[in-house]
Amino acid sequence: MNKQFQRDAFFDKVYEYARKDRDVLVLVADMSAPSLDKFRADLPSQFINVGIAEQNAIQIASGLAFEGKKVISYAISPFITLRALEQIRVSNGIMGIPITIVGMGTGLSYANDGPTHHLIEDISIMRAIPNINILNITDASMASKAAEIACNPTNTTTYIRLDKDKFENIYNIDIDWDAGMHPIVKGEDYVLLTTGTITHLAVDIAKRIYTEYQIKLKVIDVFKIPINSNLLLKEIAGIKRIFTLEEHFLPGGFGSAVCEILADNDVLVPTTRIGINLQDAYKSCYKYGGRNIIRQSMGIDEDGIFNKIKNNLNSIISEEK
């Protein structure tokens, strides 16, 4: 199966919508891509480049959306979110003006650009703002479908996290955005809840767990935050242990969101969060040699994740004996 870029799949589909709907606008902060070059050339009146000015990008996008336009604001992910956080909080959170914010290169996908370009705290921050849905994109197929939301916005701002790297497509079905999650690997007793492109590692880890223990680890890709709590509780009913996995800081991140749902609903299931520890994250971010080297230093490469789950399973199996 061929690997594909999420960015190109997303903007190719946006281009199709924009040709039919002049209200669809793309606003960039000095960013380009092959699919955007085509958009700019063919639809110049629907393309705006504000330069390296992400705060202004959010303000202009919000003003255009207030006048009824369907605006997609696009830039490198840490700059279109953290640099423009006050603008997002006020215009899109407090005032509730709906735009689509597209962040390019979330997680550690700008591996060799250093910690200024890594984005491993945005889920914690963005989910604390009202009127914002986060879509954590898993593959190019999902990215293409996410363009439907961007070009047909609701009354809520959507923040779309795009990864810079190529990945094989997991999804070949219509995605249920309302559900916000999809079981990737069937299993029982133990569940691995994951989000974003690290889901691809989760699938490989489930295979290794089955090979070593003959345990079917259920893998669920949770791609929308806020999490659909009712569906999550249904999916984990009868589960003995939950593992959460993210390429993100642990404080306030995806695993924290899962634990909040469990606590709020008095569900007492042992839960192990796997992600990036706050205390040594930036020290590791200065490592070079590619994304997997950085992941390895943080213990969230395939072997690191596998060993953390394995150690938990060994303890559980020993107790049951």
Short mmCIF file of N, CA, C and O in Angstrom, two decimals, residues 222-314:
data_model
loop_
_atom_site.label_atom_id
_atom_site.label_comp_id
_atom_site.label_asym_id
_atom_site.label_seq_id
_atom_site.Cartn_x
_atom_site.Cartn_y
_atom_site.Cartn_z
N VAL A 222 -8.98 7.20 18.59
CA VAL A 222 -9.87 8.31 19.01
C VAL A 222 -9.38 9.56 18.31
O VAL A 222 -8.34 10.12 18.65
N PHE A 223 -10.11 9.99 17.29
CA PHE A 223 -9.61 11.06 16.43
C PHE A 223 -10.31 12.40 16.65
O PHE A 223 -9.96 13.39 16.01
N LYS A 224 -11.27 12.45 17.58
CA LYS A 224 -11.97 13.71 17.85
C LYS A 224 -11.96 14.00 19.35
O LYS A 224 -12.27 13.13 20.16
N ILE A 225 -11.59 15.22 19.68
CA ILE A 225 -11.60 15.71 21.05
C ILE A 225 -12.37 17.04 21.07
O ILE A 225 -12.07 17.89 20.24
N PRO A 226 -13.34 17.25 21.98
CA PRO A 226 -13.73 16.44 23.10
C PRO A 226 -14.14 15.02 22.71
O PRO A 226 -14.78 14.82 21.67
N ILE A 227 -13.81 14.07 23.57
CA ILE A 227 -14.09 12.66 23.32
C ILE A 227 -15.57 12.39 23.54
O ILE A 227 -16.20 12.92 24.45
N ASN A 228 -16.12 11.55 22.68
CA ASN A 228 -17.50 11.08 22.82
C ASN A 228 -17.55 10.15 24.04
O ASN A 228 -17.25 8.96 23.94
N SER A 229 -17.92 10.70 25.19
CA SER A 229 -17.82 9.95 26.45
C SER A 229 -18.76 8.75 26.48
O SER A 229 -18.39 7.68 26.98
N ASN A 230 -19.97 8.90 25.95
CA ASN A 230 -20.92 7.79 25.98
C ASN A 230 -20.40 6.60 25.17
O ASN A 230 -20.49 5.44 25.62
N LEU A 231 -19.86 6.88 24.00
CA LEU A 231 -19.33 5.80 23.17
C LEU A 231 -18.08 5.19 23.79
O LEU A 231 -17.88 3.97 23.76
N LEU A 232 -17.22 6.03 24.37
CA LEU A 232 -16.02 5.51 25.01
C LEU A 232 -16.37 4.55 26.14
O LEU A 232 -15.79 3.46 26.25
N LEU A 233 -17.33 4.94 26.98
CA LEU A 233 -17.73 4.08 28.09
C LEU A 233 -18.30 2.76 27.58
O LEU A 233 -18.09 1.70 28.18
N LYS A 234 -19.00 2.81 26.47
CA LYS A 234 -19.53 1.59 25.86
C LYS A 234 -18.40 0.70 25.35
O LYS A 234 -18.42 -0.52 25.53
N GLU A 235 -17.39 1.31 24.73
CA GLU A 235 -16.29 0.54 24.15
C GLU A 235 -15.42 -0.13 25.21
O GLU A 235 -14.82 -1.17 24.97
N ILE A 236 -15.33 0.48 26.42
CA ILE A 236 -14.46 -0.08 27.45
C ILE A 236 -15.21 -0.92 28.47
O ILE A 236 -14.61 -1.40 29.43
N ALA A 237 -16.51 -1.12 28.26
CA ALA A 237 -17.30 -1.92 29.21
C ALA A 237 -16.70 -3.33 29.31
O ALA A 237 -16.47 -4.00 28.30
N GLY A 238 -16.42 -3.77 30.52
CA GLY A 238 -15.88 -5.11 30.73
C GLY A 238 -14.38 -5.22 30.57
O GLY A 238 -13.80 -6.30 30.74
N ILE A 239 -13.73 -4.12 30.27
CA ILE A 239 -12.28 -4.13 30.06
C ILE A 239 -11.55 -4.18 31.42
O ILE A 239 -11.95 -3.52 32.37
N LYS A 240 -10.45 -4.95 31.48
CA LYS A 240 -9.69 -5.10 32.72
C LYS A 240 -8.66 -3.98 32.91
O LYS A 240 -8.36 -3.58 34.03
N ARG A 241 -8.09 -3.51 31.82
CA ARG A 241 -7.08 -2.45 31.91
C ARG A 241 -7.08 -1.62 30.64
O ARG A 241 -7.27 -2.15 29.55
N ILE A 242 -6.89 -0.33 30.83
CA ILE A 242 -6.83 0.61 29.71
C ILE A 242 -5.41 1.14 29.58
O ILE A 242 -4.76 1.49 30.57
N PHE A 243 -4.93 1.21 28.35
CA PHE A 243 -3.69 1.90 28.03
C PHE A 243 -4.05 3.06 27.09
O PHE A 243 -4.86 2.90 26.18
N THR A 244 -3.46 4.21 27.32
CA THR A 244 -3.62 5.32 26.38
C THR A 244 -2.27 5.64 25.78
O THR A 244 -1.23 5.53 26.45
N LEU A 245 -2.28 6.06 24.51
CA LEU A 245 -1.03 6.29 23.79
C LEU A 245 -1.12 7.58 22.99
O LEU A 245 -2.10 7.80 22.26
N GLU A 246 -0.10 8.43 23.11
CA GLU A 246 -0.09 9.71 22.39
C GLU A 246 1.33 10.19 22.18
O GLU A 246 2.21 9.95 23.02
N GLU A 247 1.57 10.88 21.08
CA GLU A 247 2.83 11.59 20.85
C GLU A 247 2.61 13.02 21.31
O GLU A 247 2.50 13.95 20.51
N HIS A 248 2.56 13.19 22.63
CA HIS A 248 2.11 14.45 23.22
C HIS A 248 2.51 14.42 24.69
O HIS A 248 2.70 13.36 25.28
N PHE A 249 2.62 15.59 25.30
CA PHE A 249 2.82 15.65 26.74
C PHE A 249 1.70 14.92 27.46
O PHE A 249 0.52 15.01 27.06
N LEU A 250 2.04 14.26 28.57
CA LEU A 250 1.02 13.59 29.37
C LEU A 250 0.12 14.57 30.12
O LEU A 250 -1.10 14.37 30.13
N PRO A 251 0.64 15.63 30.74
CA PRO A 251 -0.25 16.53 31.49
C PRO A 251 -1.29 17.19 30.60
O PRO A 251 -0.97 17.92 29.67
N GLY A 252 -2.55 16.92 30.89
CA GLY A 252 -3.64 17.56 30.16
C GLY A 252 -3.90 17.03 28.77
O GLY A 252 -4.79 17.53 28.08
N GLY A 253 -3.17 16.03 28.33
CA GLY A 253 -3.29 15.53 26.97
C GLY A 253 -4.41 14.52 26.79
O GLY A 253 -5.39 14.49 27.56
N PHE A 254 -4.26 13.68 25.78
CA PHE A 254 -5.30 12.72 25.43
C PHE A 254 -5.58 11.75 26.58
O PHE A 254 -6.74 11.50 26.93
N GLY A 255 -4.52 11.21 27.18
CA GLY A 255 -4.70 10.28 28.29
C GLY A 255 -5.42 10.92 29.46
O GLY A 255 -6.26 10.29 30.13
N SER A 256 -5.11 12.20 29.71
CA SER A 256 -5.79 12.93 30.78
C SER A 256 -7.27 13.08 30.47
O SER A 256 -8.13 12.96 31.36
N ALA A 257 -7.60 13.34 29.20
CA ALA A 257 -9.01 13.47 28.81
C ALA A 257 -9.76 12.16 29.04
O ALA A 257 -10.91 12.17 29.49
N VAL A 258 -9.11 11.04 28.75
CA VAL A 258 -9.72 9.74 29.01
C VAL A 258 -9.95 9.55 30.51
O VAL A 258 -11.04 9.14 30.95
N CYS A 259 -8.94 9.85 31.32
CA CYS A 259 -9.04 9.67 32.77
C CYS A 259 -10.13 10.56 33.37
O CYS A 259 -10.79 10.17 34.34
N GLU A 260 -10.31 11.75 32.82
CA GLU A 260 -11.37 12.64 33.30
C GLU A 260 -12.74 12.01 33.08
O GLU A 260 -13.62 12.10 33.95
N ILE A 261 -12.93 11.39 31.93
CA ILE A 261 -14.21 10.73 31.64
C ILE A 261 -14.45 9.58 32.61
O ILE A 261 -15.55 9.41 33.14
N LEU A 262 -13.40 8.80 32.87
CA LEU A 262 -13.54 7.69 33.81
C LEU A 262 -13.90 8.21 35.20
O LEU A 262 -14.81 7.68 35.86
N ALA A 263 -13.20 9.24 35.66
CA ALA A 263 -13.45 9.80 36.99
C ALA A 263 -14.85 10.40 37.10
O ALA A 263 -15.55 10.19 38.10
N ASP A 264 -15.25 11.13 36.06
CA ASP A 264 -16.57 11.79 36.10
C ASP A 264 -17.72 10.80 36.09
O ASP A 264 -18.84 11.14 36.50
N ASN A 265 -17.46 9.59 35.62
CA ASN A 265 -18.52 8.58 35.53
C ASN A 265 -18.31 7.42 36.51
O ASN A 265 -18.96 6.38 36.40
N ASP A 266 -17.43 7.63 37.49
CA ASP A 266 -17.16 6.63 38.54
C ASP A 266 -16.80 5.26 37.96
O ASP A 266 -17.23 4.23 38.48
N VAL A 267 -16.03 5.27 36.89
CA VAL A 267 -15.57 4.02 36.28
C VAL A 267 -14.17 3.73 36.79
O VAL A 267 -13.23 4.49 36.54
N LEU A 268 -14.04 2.65 37.53
CA LEU A 268 -12.77 2.30 38.16
C LEU A 268 -12.08 1.20 37.38
O LEU A 268 -12.17 0.02 37.69
N VAL A 269 -11.37 1.62 36.33
CA VAL A 269 -10.58 0.69 35.52
C VAL A 269 -9.12 1.15 35.59
O VAL A 269 -8.82 2.31 35.30
N PRO A 270 -8.19 0.27 35.97
CA PRO A 270 -6.78 0.67 35.99
C PRO A 270 -6.35 1.20 34.63
O PRO A 270 -6.63 0.58 33.60
N THR A 271 -5.70 2.34 34.62
CA THR A 271 -5.33 3.01 33.37
C THR A 271 -3.86 3.40 33.39
O THR A 271 -3.39 4.00 34.35
N THR A 272 -3.17 3.06 32.32
CA THR A 272 -1.76 3.43 32.16
C THR A 272 -1.64 4.39 30.98
O THR A 272 -2.00 4.05 29.86
N ARG A 273 -1.15 5.60 31.25
CA ARG A 273 -0.95 6.58 30.18
C ARG A 273 0.47 6.47 29.64
O ARG A 273 1.43 6.46 30.40
N ILE A 274 0.59 6.40 28.32
CA ILE A 274 1.89 6.34 27.66
C ILE A 274 2.01 7.56 26.75
O ILE A 274 1.19 7.76 25.86
N GLY A 275 3.01 8.37 27.01
CA GLY A 275 3.21 9.58 26.23
C GLY A 275 4.54 10.20 26.61
O GLY A 275 5.46 9.50 27.05
N ILE A 276 4.64 11.51 26.50
CA ILE A 276 5.89 12.21 26.75
C ILE A 276 5.88 12.81 28.15
O ILE A 276 4.99 13.60 28.49
N ASN A 277 6.85 12.42 28.98
CA ASN A 277 6.96 12.97 30.32
C ASN A 277 7.44 14.41 30.26
O ASN A 277 8.38 14.74 29.53
N LEU A 278 6.81 15.25 31.04
CA LEU A 278 7.08 16.68 30.99
C LEU A 278 8.51 17.02 31.40
O LEU A 278 9.16 17.88 30.80
N GLN A 279 9.04 16.30 32.40
CA GLN A 279 10.31 16.71 32.99
C GLN A 279 11.51 16.55 32.06
O GLN A 279 12.50 17.27 32.17
N ASP A 280 11.46 15.61 31.13
CA ASP A 280 12.63 15.41 30.27
C ASP A 280 12.34 15.59 28.79
O ASP A 280 13.14 15.23 27.94
N ALA A 281 11.18 16.19 28.47
CA ALA A 281 10.77 16.29 27.07
C ALA A 281 11.70 17.18 26.25
O ALA A 281 12.20 16.77 25.21
N TYR A 282 11.96 18.38 26.70
CA TYR A 282 12.74 19.30 25.88
C TYR A 282 14.21 18.91 25.81
O TYR A 282 14.90 19.21 24.85
N LYS A 283 14.68 18.24 26.84
CA LYS A 283 16.04 17.70 26.79
C LYS A 283 16.15 16.71 25.63
O LYS A 283 17.11 16.72 24.87
N SER A 284 15.15 15.87 25.48
CA SER A 284 15.15 14.88 24.41
C SER A 284 14.88 15.50 23.05
O SER A 284 15.32 14.98 22.03
N CYS A 285 14.17 16.61 23.03
CA CYS A 285 13.81 17.24 21.76
C CYS A 285 15.03 17.73 20.98
O CYS A 285 14.94 17.96 19.78
N TYR A 286 16.15 17.92 21.66
CA TYR A 286 17.34 18.39 20.96
C TYR A 286 18.12 17.26 20.30
O TYR A 286 19.15 17.51 19.67
N LYS A 287 17.65 16.04 20.43
CA LYS A 287 18.30 14.92 19.74
C LYS A 287 17.98 15.00 18.25
O LYS A 287 16.90 15.43 17.85
N TYR A 288 18.93 14.57 17.41
CA TYR A 288 18.74 14.60 15.97
C TYR A 288 18.97 13.21 15.40
O TYR A 288 19.56 12.34 16.04
N GLY A 289 18.53 13.01 14.19
CA GLY A 289 18.65 11.71 13.54
C GLY A 289 17.31 11.17 13.09
O GLY A 289 17.22 10.05 12.60
N GLY A 290 16.27 11.98 13.26
CA GLY A 290 14.96 11.57 12.79
C GLY A 290 13.97 11.38 13.92
O GLY A 290 14.31 11.36 15.11
N ARG A 291 12.74 11.23 13.53
CA ARG A 291 11.64 11.15 14.48
C ARG A 291 11.75 9.96 15.43
O ARG A 291 11.48 10.07 16.63
N ASN A 292 12.14 8.81 14.90
CA ASN A 292 12.18 7.63 15.74
C ASN A 292 13.26 7.73 16.81
O ASN A 292 13.11 7.20 17.91
N ILE A 293 14.37 8.44 16.49
CA ILE A 293 15.42 8.65 17.48
C ILE A 293 14.87 9.46 18.66
O ILE A 293 15.14 9.17 19.83
N ILE A 294 14.11 10.50 18.34
CA ILE A 294 13.52 11.33 19.40
C ILE A 294 12.50 10.51 20.19
O ILE A 294 12.48 10.54 21.42
N ARG A 295 11.66 9.77 19.48
CA ARG A 295 10.68 8.92 20.16
C ARG A 295 11.38 7.93 21.09
O ARG A 295 10.95 7.69 22.22
N GLN A 296 12.45 7.34 20.60
CA GLN A 296 13.20 6.36 21.39
C GLN A 296 13.72 6.99 22.68
O GLN A 296 13.64 6.38 23.76
N SER A 297 14.24 8.21 22.59
CA SER A 297 14.76 8.88 23.77
C SER A 297 13.66 9.19 24.78
O SER A 297 13.92 9.36 25.97
N MET A 298 12.43 9.28 24.30
CA MET A 298 11.28 9.58 25.16
C MET A 298 10.52 8.32 25.58
O MET A 298 9.53 8.41 26.32
N GLY A 299 10.95 7.17 25.07
CA GLY A 299 10.30 5.91 25.42
C GLY A 299 8.98 5.68 24.72
O GLY A 299 8.15 4.88 25.18
N ILE A 300 8.77 6.37 23.57
CA ILE A 300 7.51 6.16 22.86
C ILE A 300 7.76 5.66 21.43
O ILE A 300 6.93 5.85 20.55
N ASP A 301 8.91 5.01 21.21
CA ASP A 301 9.09 4.26 19.97
C ASP A 301 8.42 2.90 20.15
O ASP A 301 7.88 2.60 21.22
N GLU A 302 8.43 2.07 19.12
CA GLU A 302 7.70 0.81 19.20
C GLU A 302 8.17 -0.06 20.36
O GLU A 302 7.35 -0.59 21.12
N ASP A 303 9.49 -0.20 20.53
CA ASP A 303 10.00 -1.04 21.62
C ASP A 303 9.66 -0.45 22.99
O ASP A 303 9.30 -1.18 23.92
N GLY A 304 9.78 0.85 23.11
CA GLY A 304 9.47 1.50 24.39
C GLY A 304 8.02 1.31 24.79
O GLY A 304 7.72 1.00 25.95
N ILE A 305 7.13 1.51 23.85
CA ILE A 305 5.69 1.35 24.13
C ILE A 305 5.38 -0.11 24.43
O ILE A 305 4.66 -0.43 25.39
N PHE A 306 5.93 -1.00 23.62
CA PHE A 306 5.70 -2.43 23.81
C PHE A 306 6.15 -2.87 25.20
O PHE A 306 5.43 -3.60 25.90
N ASN A 307 7.32 -2.42 25.63
CA ASN A 307 7.84 -2.83 26.94
C ASN A 307 7.00 -2.30 28.09
O ASN A 307 6.82 -2.98 29.11
N LYS A 308 6.46 -1.09 27.95
CA LYS A 308 5.60 -0.54 29.00
C LYS A 308 4.31 -1.35 29.12
O LYS A 308 3.87 -1.66 30.23
N ILE A 309 3.72 -1.71 28.00
CA ILE A 309 2.51 -2.54 28.03
C ILE A 309 2.85 -3.94 28.53
O ILE A 309 2.14 -4.52 29.36
N LYS A 310 3.96 -4.48 28.06
CA LYS A 310 4.41 -5.81 28.46
C LYS A 310 4.62 -5.90 29.97
O LYS A 310 4.19 -6.87 30.61
N ASN A 311 5.27 -4.90 30.56
CA ASN A 311 5.52 -4.91 32.00
C ASN A 311 4.21 -4.89 32.79
O ASN A 311 4.08 -5.57 33.83
N ASN A 312 3.24 -4.12 32.31
CA ASN A 312 1.93 -4.10 32.96
C ASN A 312 1.25 -5.45 32.87
O ASN A 312 0.68 -5.95 33.83
N LEU A 313 1.29 -6.05 31.69
CA LEU A 313 0.66 -7.35 31.48
C LEU A 313 1.33 -8.43 32.33
O LEU A 313 0.66 -9.29 32.89
N ASN A 314 2.66 -8.38 32.45
CA ASN A 314 3.37 -9.35 33.28
C ASN A 314 2.91 -9.27 34.73
O ASN A 314 2.73 -10.29 35.40
#
